[in-house]
Amino acid sequence: MSDDAPRPEGDSPPLTRRQLRERDRAAQLAREEAATPKPTQAGSSEPGEPPQPTERNMDEKKSPAPERILPAPVPSRDRGLGDVPPFPRDERRYPTEFEPAEATRTPAGPDADAAVDGHDGHDDYAADADHHAAETILPVTPAPGYQTVGGGTVTVSEQRLEERRRRRRRMMIVMASSLLVFVLVLVGLAYGIRSVFNLGEPDDFPGPGGEEVTFTVNPGEGAIVIGNRMVEEDIVASTQAFLNALDDVDTTQTIQPGEYALREEMPASDAAAVLLRVGAASVDYVPVNSGMRITEVFEALAEQTSYSVEEFEEAAADPTVFGLPAEANSLEGYIAVGQYRFERGLSPEEILQQTVDPTITEFERLGITDEQEQYDLVTIASILEAEARPDDYARVAGIINNRLRPDNSETNGLLQIDATVIYGLGIRNLQFTAEERQDASNEYNTYVHPGLPPGPIGAPSIAAIDAAAEPEDNSYYYWITTNIETGETKFSETLAEHQQYQQEFRQYCADNPDYC
């Protein structure tokens, strides 16, 4: 077959560019070697003279030189291979789990050869120019972990393509299903949160409400606590409805402690209007706490109203104006503990009268009309308020009565109460010195002066007044609070036992100086 004969179809696959270039280089070297003169054999004498025989020459004469075989002419790229045997077909199988890259055109030139072959193409470009002009190369992107050996286009079977399509469809279905489940979970959570936290439209009673009830707002309670308690007492249907109603009320008022007239199963908006005193006159809220002294009461009134301490002192100069007995030197002990709301515009006298009225009303309920008895009652009640816990009011009241008895041989008529001494000293400290304990100039010193002190030592609660009116019948003469934090109180019948408890209290004060 001649060099120019076309390559029959079905022969071996075309050579790669690398293979063609290597073969072209081999042919060029062969041509250059054929054109080069044979060099002079080693051992010859003068130039032009026949070479002298040598041992090597003699050996060469004995065995003829092998015939030199020149390579066949190199065919052009677009011609057949002629008599040159084709390269064997690469029968090896390579992974095809990749997509053929989009066909790109590589510009002819040395840089293109270098990029394809992995080496500098400048040395070979001149000899291979006719093979590189404007060629189109289909690069193949191998799958990770593999490297292609031969060039050409990788054929992926239609079955594999269909399998990949099915995998993609399955993946899309799984992702869509997962997204749908996630959305359904979010919807369920949102519904549950609305149910638990009463989100959305809260329950509410249509109104107008049933039987009237008295609802008490305690000091320190916020709107949520108040709403929860009203739900428990079946006044409003839900706390959230009450909170929403508070937000809807256009007022600067806040809910103040005290008693309010409400109704069962009333609309939350109506309950909020009552507690915020919508439509009612503006008020000044003043709390009178347990054991407050008269001077402290005047300061609290002056702080919350438009009047000064001096104006309240002047208004209280004559206690009889407020219905007190002539024995009362001041309003001390008659101003009841409570949460007061005074309408603005009231005079100092009218304000003070409202603080005294609960005590006078309680005297009437107890049936105590004797003024001296009333005076002694509020004096004992003020001591109970300062010295005992509410649960111990009646027991301590019985101890005070035991000490006031004429046949008392334990204390000989002396109350020996620290709270009275402290009041006479004008201090707010639980400790005082031994000299102060023996100071007879202090009229409220019940360690020196027998009987009750000259008068009350603070504001008593209605519960303390009731306990003073109905004391417990017991045989105790002593009591002492051994733990200020917990209010633990211990009672005894003899001085020796009481002194042991006193030492326990002193140790507590040494360990807790901030409380004593």
Coordinates of C-alpha atoms in Angstrom, one line a residue:
M1 CA 0.0 0.0 0.0
S2 CA 1.5 3.4 -1.0
D3 CA 2.0 6.3 1.4
D4 CA -0.7 8.3 -0.3
A5 CA -3.3 5.6 -0.2
P6 CA -6.3 6.5 2.0
R7 CA -6.6 4.7 5.3
P8 CA -9.2 2.0 5.0
E9 CA -12.1 2.1 7.4
G10 CA -12.0 -0.4 10.2
D11 CA -8.3 -0.2 10.8
S12 CA -6.6 0.6 14.0
P13 CA -7.7 3.9 15.7
P14 CA -5.8 7.0 14.7
L15 CA -2.6 7.8 16.6
T16 CA -2.6 10.4 19.3
R17 CA -0.7 13.6 18.9
R18 CA 2.0 12.4 21.2
Q19 CA 2.5 9.2 19.3
L20 CA 2.6 11.0 15.9
R21 CA 5.2 13.5 17.3
E22 CA 7.4 10.8 18.7
R23 CA 7.3 8.9 15.4
D24 CA 8.1 12.1 13.4
R25 CA 11.0 12.8 15.7
A26 CA 12.4 9.2 15.1
A27 CA 12.1 9.6 11.3
Q28 CA 13.9 12.9 11.3
L29 CA 16.7 11.5 13.4
A30 CA 17.0 8.6 10.9
R31 CA 17.2 10.9 7.9
E32 CA 19.8 13.0 9.6
E33 CA 21.9 9.9 10.4
A34 CA 21.7 8.7 6.8
A35 CA 22.9 12.1 5.4
T36 CA 25.9 12.2 7.8
P37 CA 29.3 10.8 6.4
K38 CA 30.6 7.7 8.1
P39 CA 33.5 8.7 10.4
T40 CA 37.0 7.4 10.0
Q41 CA 37.6 4.0 11.7
A42 CA 39.8 4.1 14.7
G43 CA 43.4 2.9 14.0
S44 CA 43.8 4.3 10.4
S45 CA 47.1 6.0 9.4
E46 CA 47.3 9.1 7.2
P47 CA 44.2 10.5 5.7
G48 CA 43.4 9.0 2.3
E49 CA 45.4 5.8 3.1
P50 CA 43.6 2.6 3.6
P51 CA 43.1 1.7 7.2
Q52 CA 45.6 -0.6 8.8
P53 CA 44.2 -3.9 9.9
T54 CA 43.5 -4.2 13.6
E55 CA 42.2 -6.8 15.9
R56 CA 38.8 -5.2 15.8
N57 CA 38.9 -4.8 12.0
M58 CA 39.8 -8.4 11.7
D59 CA 36.8 -9.4 13.8
E60 CA 34.5 -7.3 11.8
K61 CA 35.7 -8.9 8.5
K62 CA 34.9 -12.3 9.9
S63 CA 31.2 -11.3 10.5
P64 CA 29.4 -9.1 8.0
A65 CA 27.9 -5.9 9.4
P66 CA 24.1 -6.0 10.0
E67 CA 21.9 -4.4 7.4
R68 CA 20.7 -1.0 8.4
I69 CA 16.9 -0.7 8.3
L70 CA 15.7 2.8 7.7
P71 CA 12.2 3.8 8.9
A72 CA 9.5 4.3 6.4
P73 CA 8.6 7.8 5.2
V74 CA 6.5 9.6 7.7
P75 CA 3.0 10.0 6.4
S76 CA 1.1 13.2 6.9
R77 CA -1.6 13.4 9.5
D78 CA -4.4 13.2 7.0
R79 CA -2.9 10.2 5.1
G80 CA -2.9 6.5 5.8
L81 CA -0.1 4.9 7.8
G82 CA 1.2 2.9 4.7
D83 CA 3.2 -0.1 5.6
V84 CA 3.9 1.1 9.2
P85 CA 2.2 -1.3 11.5
P86 CA -0.5 0.5 13.6
F87 CA -0.3 0.9 17.3
P88 CA -2.2 -1.8 19.1
R89 CA -5.7 -0.9 20.2
D90 CA -6.0 0.0 23.9
E91 CA -8.4 -2.7 25.1
R92 CA -8.2 -1.6 28.8
R93 CA -11.4 -0.4 30.5
Y94 CA -11.4 2.9 32.4
P95 CA -14.0 4.4 34.8
T96 CA -16.7 6.4 33.0
E97 CA -18.4 8.0 36.0
F98 CA -17.8 11.5 34.8
E99 CA -19.3 13.8 32.3
P100 CA -17.5 14.8 29.1
A101 CA -16.5 18.4 29.3
E102 CA -17.9 20.9 26.9
A103 CA -15.8 21.0 23.7
T104 CA -13.3 23.8 23.7
R105 CA -11.0 25.1 20.9
T106 CA -7.3 25.1 21.8
P107 CA -5.3 27.6 19.8
A108 CA -2.5 26.2 17.7
G109 CA 1.0 26.8 19.0
P110 CA 3.6 25.7 21.4
D111 CA 1.7 26.6 24.4
A112 CA -1.2 24.4 23.3
D113 CA 1.1 21.4 22.9
A114 CA 2.6 22.0 26.3
A115 CA -0.8 22.2 27.9
V116 CA -1.9 18.9 26.3
D117 CA 1.4 16.9 26.6
G118 CA 2.5 18.3 30.0
H119 CA 5.9 19.6 28.7
D120 CA 7.3 22.5 26.8
G121 CA 6.2 22.3 23.1
H122 CA 8.5 24.9 21.6
D123 CA 11.2 22.4 20.5
D124 CA 8.7 20.3 18.5
Y125 CA 6.4 22.8 17.1
A126 CA 8.2 23.6 13.9
A127 CA 8.3 19.9 12.9
D128 CA 4.6 19.3 13.8
A129 CA 3.1 22.6 12.5
D130 CA 1.0 20.8 9.8
H131 CA -0.6 18.6 12.6
H132 CA -1.6 21.5 14.9
A133 CA -3.3 24.1 12.7
A134 CA -6.7 25.0 14.2
E135 CA -7.4 21.6 15.8
T136 CA -10.5 21.0 17.9
I137 CA -9.8 19.1 21.1
L138 CA -12.4 17.4 23.3
P139 CA -10.9 17.3 26.8
V140 CA -12.1 14.7 29.3
T141 CA -12.6 15.5 32.9
P142 CA -11.9 12.3 34.9
A143 CA -13.7 11.3 38.0
P144 CA -11.9 12.0 41.3
G145 CA -9.2 9.5 41.9
Y146 CA -8.7 8.4 38.3
Q147 CA -6.5 9.6 35.4
T148 CA -7.2 9.0 31.7
V149 CA -4.4 7.5 29.6
G150 CA -5.5 8.0 26.0
G151 CA -7.2 10.9 24.4
G152 CA -10.5 10.9 22.7
T153 CA -14.2 11.1 23.7
V154 CA -15.5 8.9 26.5
T155 CA -18.8 7.3 25.6
V156 CA -21.3 6.9 28.4
S157 CA -24.0 4.4 27.8
E158 CA -27.6 5.5 27.6
Q159 CA -28.4 3.1 30.5
R160 CA -25.9 4.9 32.8
L161 CA -27.3 8.2 31.8
E162 CA -30.8 7.0 32.6
E163 CA -29.6 5.6 35.9
R164 CA -28.2 9.0 36.8
R165 CA -31.4 10.7 35.9
R166 CA -33.3 8.3 38.1
R167 CA -31.0 9.0 41.0
R168 CA -31.5 12.7 40.5
R169 CA -35.2 12.3 40.5
R170 CA -35.1 10.2 43.6
M171 CA -32.9 12.8 45.3
M172 CA -35.3 15.6 44.4
I173 CA -38.2 13.5 45.7
V174 CA -36.4 12.8 49.0
M175 CA -35.5 16.5 49.4
A176 CA -39.1 17.6 48.6
S177 CA -40.5 15.1 51.1
S178 CA -38.1 16.2 53.8
L179 CA -39.0 19.9 53.2
L180 CA -42.7 19.0 53.4
V181 CA -42.2 17.1 56.7
F182 CA -40.2 20.1 58.1
V183 CA -42.9 22.5 57.1
L184 CA -45.6 20.3 58.7
V185 CA -43.5 20.1 61.9
L186 CA -43.2 23.9 62.0
V187 CA -47.0 24.2 61.6
G188 CA -47.6 21.8 64.4
L189 CA -45.2 23.6 66.7
A190 CA -46.8 26.9 65.9
Y191 CA -50.2 25.5 66.7
G192 CA -49.0 23.9 70.0
I193 CA -47.3 27.1 71.1
R194 CA -50.5 29.1 70.4
S195 CA -52.5 26.6 72.5
V196 CA -50.0 26.5 75.4
F197 CA -49.4 30.2 75.6
N198 CA -52.9 31.4 74.7
L199 CA -51.7 33.1 71.5
G200 CA -54.2 34.4 69.1
E201 CA -57.6 35.3 70.4
P202 CA -57.7 34.4 74.1
D203 CA -60.7 33.2 76.0
D204 CA -63.0 35.8 77.4
F205 CA -66.4 35.9 79.1
P206 CA -69.1 37.7 77.2
G207 CA -70.5 39.5 80.3
P208 CA -72.0 41.3 82.0
G209 CA -70.9 39.0 84.9
G210 CA -72.5 37.2 87.8
E211 CA -72.4 37.6 91.6
E212 CA -70.3 40.4 93.0
V213 CA -67.1 39.4 94.8
T214 CA -64.3 41.2 96.6
F215 CA -60.9 40.8 95.1
T216 CA -57.8 41.9 96.9
V217 CA -54.6 43.0 95.2
N218 CA -51.6 42.4 97.4
P219 CA -48.6 44.7 97.5
G220 CA -45.9 43.8 95.0
E221 CA -48.2 41.8 92.7
G222 CA -47.9 42.4 89.0
A223 CA -50.4 42.1 86.2
I224 CA -49.7 38.5 85.4
V225 CA -50.0 37.4 89.0
I226 CA -53.2 39.3 89.4
G227 CA -54.6 37.9 86.1
N228 CA -53.8 34.3 87.2
R229 CA -55.5 34.8 90.5
M230 CA -58.6 36.2 88.9
V231 CA -58.7 33.2 86.6
E232 CA -58.5 30.9 89.7
E233 CA -61.4 32.8 91.3
D234 CA -63.4 32.6 88.0
I235 CA -63.5 36.3 87.6
V236 CA -61.9 36.4 84.1
A237 CA -61.6 33.6 81.5
S238 CA -57.9 33.9 80.8
T239 CA -54.9 35.9 81.9
Q240 CA -54.0 36.8 78.3
A241 CA -57.4 38.4 77.8
F242 CA -56.9 40.5 81.0
L243 CA -53.4 41.5 79.9
N244 CA -54.7 42.6 76.5
A245 CA -57.5 44.6 78.2
L246 CA -54.9 46.4 80.3
D247 CA -53.0 47.4 77.2
D248 CA -56.2 48.7 75.5
V249 CA -57.1 51.0 78.4
D250 CA -56.0 54.6 77.7
T251 CA -54.8 55.7 81.2
T252 CA -51.7 56.5 83.1
Q253 CA -53.0 54.8 86.2
T254 CA -51.5 51.6 87.5
I255 CA -53.1 48.8 89.6
Q256 CA -52.7 49.7 93.2
P257 CA -53.0 47.2 96.2
G258 CA -56.3 47.1 97.9
E259 CA -59.8 45.6 97.7
Y260 CA -61.9 45.9 94.5
A261 CA -65.5 45.0 93.9
L262 CA -65.6 42.7 90.8
R263 CA -68.0 40.1 89.4
E264 CA -67.8 36.4 88.6
E265 CA -67.3 35.6 84.9
M266 CA -67.0 39.3 83.9
P267 CA -65.4 40.5 80.6
A268 CA -61.7 41.1 81.0
S269 CA -62.1 44.7 79.8
D270 CA -64.5 45.4 82.6
A271 CA -62.1 43.9 85.2
A272 CA -59.3 46.0 83.9
A273 CA -61.4 49.2 84.0
V274 CA -62.2 48.6 87.7
L275 CA -58.6 47.8 88.7
L276 CA -57.3 50.8 86.8
R277 CA -60.1 53.0 88.2
V278 CA -61.2 54.1 84.8
G279 CA -63.6 57.0 85.1
A280 CA -62.8 57.4 88.8
A281 CA -61.2 60.4 90.3
S282 CA -57.4 60.4 90.4
V283 CA -55.9 59.1 93.6
D284 CA -52.7 59.1 95.6
Y285 CA -51.6 55.6 96.7
V286 CA -50.0 55.4 100.2
P287 CA -49.1 52.2 101.9
V288 CA -48.9 52.1 105.7
N289 CA -46.8 49.1 106.7
S290 CA -46.7 47.0 109.8
G291 CA -45.0 48.7 112.7
M292 CA -44.5 52.1 111.1
R293 CA -44.1 54.9 113.6
I294 CA -46.2 58.0 113.3
T295 CA -43.3 60.1 112.0
E296 CA -42.7 57.5 109.3
V297 CA -46.5 57.6 108.4
F298 CA -46.3 61.4 108.0
E299 CA -43.3 61.0 105.7
A300 CA -45.0 58.4 103.5
L301 CA -48.1 60.7 103.2
A302 CA -46.1 63.7 102.3
E303 CA -44.2 61.7 99.7
Q304 CA -47.3 60.6 97.8
T305 CA -49.5 63.6 98.3
S306 CA -49.2 67.3 97.7
Y307 CA -48.9 68.1 101.4
S308 CA -45.8 68.4 103.6
V309 CA -44.9 66.5 106.8
E310 CA -45.4 69.7 108.8
E311 CA -49.0 70.1 107.4
F312 CA -49.8 66.5 108.6
E313 CA -48.2 67.1 112.0
E314 CA -50.3 70.3 112.4
A315 CA -53.5 68.4 111.3
A316 CA -52.8 65.7 113.9
A317 CA -52.1 68.0 116.8
D318 CA -55.4 67.3 118.5
P319 CA -56.1 63.5 118.4
T320 CA -59.6 63.9 119.9
V321 CA -60.7 65.5 116.6
F322 CA -60.4 62.0 115.0
G323 CA -62.5 60.3 117.8
L324 CA -59.6 59.3 120.0
P325 CA -59.8 59.2 123.8
A326 CA -58.3 62.1 125.8
E327 CA -55.5 59.7 127.0
A328 CA -54.1 59.5 123.5
N329 CA -51.2 62.0 123.1
S330 CA -51.0 61.4 119.4
L331 CA -52.4 59.3 116.5
E332 CA -49.6 56.7 117.3
G333 CA -51.2 53.2 117.4
Y334 CA -54.5 54.3 115.9
I335 CA -53.4 54.6 112.3
A336 CA -54.2 51.2 110.9
V337 CA -51.9 49.2 108.7
G338 CA -53.2 49.1 105.1
Q339 CA -53.0 50.2 101.5
Y340 CA -54.7 53.6 101.1
R341 CA -55.9 55.4 97.9
F342 CA -56.7 59.0 98.7
E343 CA -58.7 61.0 96.1
R344 CA -56.8 64.1 95.1
G345 CA -58.1 67.2 96.7
L346 CA -58.7 65.8 100.1
S347 CA -57.4 67.9 103.1
P348 CA -54.7 66.5 105.5
E349 CA -57.4 66.1 108.1
E350 CA -59.5 64.0 105.7
I351 CA -56.6 61.9 104.8
L352 CA -55.6 61.2 108.4
Q353 CA -59.2 60.4 109.2
Q354 CA -59.3 57.6 106.6
T355 CA -56.2 56.0 108.2
V356 CA -57.8 56.0 111.7
D357 CA -61.3 54.8 110.7
P358 CA -60.4 51.1 110.3
T359 CA -59.2 51.0 114.0
I360 CA -62.3 52.7 115.3
T361 CA -64.5 50.4 113.2
E362 CA -62.7 47.4 114.7
F363 CA -63.3 48.6 118.3
E364 CA -67.0 48.8 117.4
R365 CA -66.9 45.3 116.0
L366 CA -65.2 43.9 119.1
G367 CA -67.7 45.8 121.3
I368 CA -65.0 47.7 123.1
T369 CA -66.3 51.1 124.0
D370 CA -64.2 52.0 127.0
E371 CA -61.6 54.5 125.9
Q372 CA -58.9 53.4 128.4
E373 CA -59.5 49.8 127.3
Q374 CA -59.2 50.9 123.7
Y375 CA -55.9 52.7 124.5
D376 CA -54.4 49.7 126.3
L377 CA -55.6 47.5 123.5
V378 CA -53.8 49.4 120.7
T379 CA -50.6 49.7 122.9
I380 CA -50.5 45.9 123.4
A381 CA -51.3 45.4 119.7
S382 CA -48.4 47.7 118.7
I383 CA -46.0 45.6 120.8
L384 CA -47.3 42.4 119.2
E385 CA -46.7 43.9 115.8
A386 CA -43.1 44.7 116.7
E387 CA -42.2 41.6 118.7
A388 CA -44.0 38.6 117.3
R389 CA -45.0 36.8 114.1
P390 CA -48.8 36.9 113.2
D391 CA -49.0 33.2 114.1
D392 CA -47.6 34.0 117.6
Y393 CA -49.7 37.1 118.2
A394 CA -52.2 35.4 120.6
R395 CA -49.5 33.5 122.5
V396 CA -47.4 36.6 123.1
A397 CA -50.5 38.5 124.1
G398 CA -51.1 35.9 126.8
I399 CA -47.5 36.3 128.0
I400 CA -48.0 40.0 128.3
N401 CA -51.1 39.5 130.4
N402 CA -49.2 37.0 132.6
R403 CA -46.5 39.6 133.2
L404 CA -49.0 42.3 134.0
R405 CA -50.7 40.2 136.7
P406 CA -50.1 41.3 140.3
D407 CA -49.0 37.9 141.5
N408 CA -46.3 37.7 138.8
S409 CA -43.1 36.6 140.7
E410 CA -41.1 35.9 137.6
T411 CA -40.8 39.5 136.3
N412 CA -42.5 41.4 139.2
G413 CA -44.8 43.3 136.8
L414 CA -42.0 44.3 134.4
L415 CA -42.7 43.6 130.7
Q416 CA -39.0 43.7 129.8
I417 CA -39.6 44.1 126.1
D418 CA -36.8 45.4 123.9
A419 CA -39.1 47.0 121.3
T420 CA -40.4 49.5 123.8
V421 CA -36.9 50.4 124.9
I422 CA -35.8 50.9 121.3
Y423 CA -38.9 53.1 120.6
G424 CA -38.0 55.3 123.6
L425 CA -34.4 55.6 122.3
G426 CA -35.7 56.7 118.9
I427 CA -33.6 54.1 117.0
R428 CA -34.3 51.1 114.7
N429 CA -31.7 48.8 116.1
L430 CA -32.3 45.5 117.9
Q431 CA -29.3 45.9 120.1
F432 CA -28.7 48.4 122.9
T433 CA -26.3 48.7 125.8
A434 CA -26.6 47.6 129.4
E435 CA -26.6 51.3 130.5
E436 CA -29.5 52.0 128.2
R437 CA -31.3 48.9 129.6
Q438 CA -31.1 50.5 133.1
D439 CA -31.9 54.1 131.9
A440 CA -34.9 55.2 133.9
S441 CA -35.2 58.4 131.9
N442 CA -36.5 56.4 129.0
E443 CA -40.3 56.3 129.8
Y444 CA -40.7 53.4 127.4
N445 CA -38.0 51.3 129.2
T446 CA -40.1 48.4 130.4
Y447 CA -37.0 46.9 132.1
V448 CA -37.2 49.7 134.6
H449 CA -40.9 50.8 134.6
P450 CA -43.5 48.2 135.4
G451 CA -46.8 47.9 133.5
L452 CA -47.5 49.1 129.9
P453 CA -45.4 51.8 128.3
P454 CA -46.9 55.3 128.1
G455 CA -48.5 54.5 124.7
P456 CA -48.4 52.5 121.5
I457 CA -45.0 52.1 119.7
G458 CA -46.2 51.8 116.1
A459 CA -49.0 51.1 113.7
P460 CA -50.8 47.8 114.5
S461 CA -52.7 45.6 112.1
I462 CA -56.3 44.6 112.6
A463 CA -55.0 41.0 113.3
A464 CA -52.8 42.3 116.2
I465 CA -55.7 44.3 117.6
D466 CA -57.9 41.1 117.6
A467 CA -55.2 39.0 119.3
A468 CA -54.7 41.7 122.0
A469 CA -58.4 41.6 122.6
E470 CA -58.5 37.8 122.8
P471 CA -55.1 36.6 124.2
E472 CA -54.1 32.9 124.6
D473 CA -54.3 31.5 128.1
N474 CA -50.8 30.0 128.8
S475 CA -48.2 29.8 131.5
Y476 CA -45.3 31.3 129.6
Y477 CA -43.4 34.4 130.9
Y478 CA -40.6 34.7 128.4
W479 CA -40.2 34.6 124.6
I480 CA -37.3 35.4 122.3
T481 CA -36.8 35.3 118.5
T482 CA -33.7 33.3 118.0
N483 CA -33.5 33.6 114.2
I484 CA -34.4 37.0 112.6
E485 CA -34.4 35.5 109.1
T486 CA -36.9 32.8 109.8
G487 CA -38.7 34.4 112.7
E488 CA -38.2 31.3 114.9
T489 CA -39.4 32.2 118.4
K490 CA -38.9 30.1 121.5
F491 CA -41.0 30.3 124.7
S492 CA -40.1 29.5 128.3
E493 CA -41.6 29.5 131.7
T494 CA -38.5 30.2 133.8
L495 CA -35.7 32.7 133.6
A496 CA -33.0 30.0 133.5
E497 CA -34.5 28.5 130.3
H498 CA -35.0 31.9 128.8
Q499 CA -31.3 32.8 129.4
Q500 CA -30.2 29.7 127.4
Y501 CA -32.3 31.0 124.5
Q502 CA -30.8 34.4 124.9
Q503 CA -27.3 33.0 124.5
E504 CA -28.6 31.3 121.3
F505 CA -29.8 34.6 120.0
R506 CA -26.5 36.3 120.8
Q507 CA -24.6 33.7 118.9
Y508 CA -27.0 34.2 115.9
C509 CA -26.3 38.0 116.0
A510 CA -22.5 37.3 116.1
D511 CA -22.8 35.1 113.1
N512 CA -25.2 37.5 111.3
P513 CA -24.4 41.1 112.2
D514 CA -26.3 42.5 109.3
Y515 CA -29.6 41.2 110.8
C516 CA -29.1 42.4 114.3

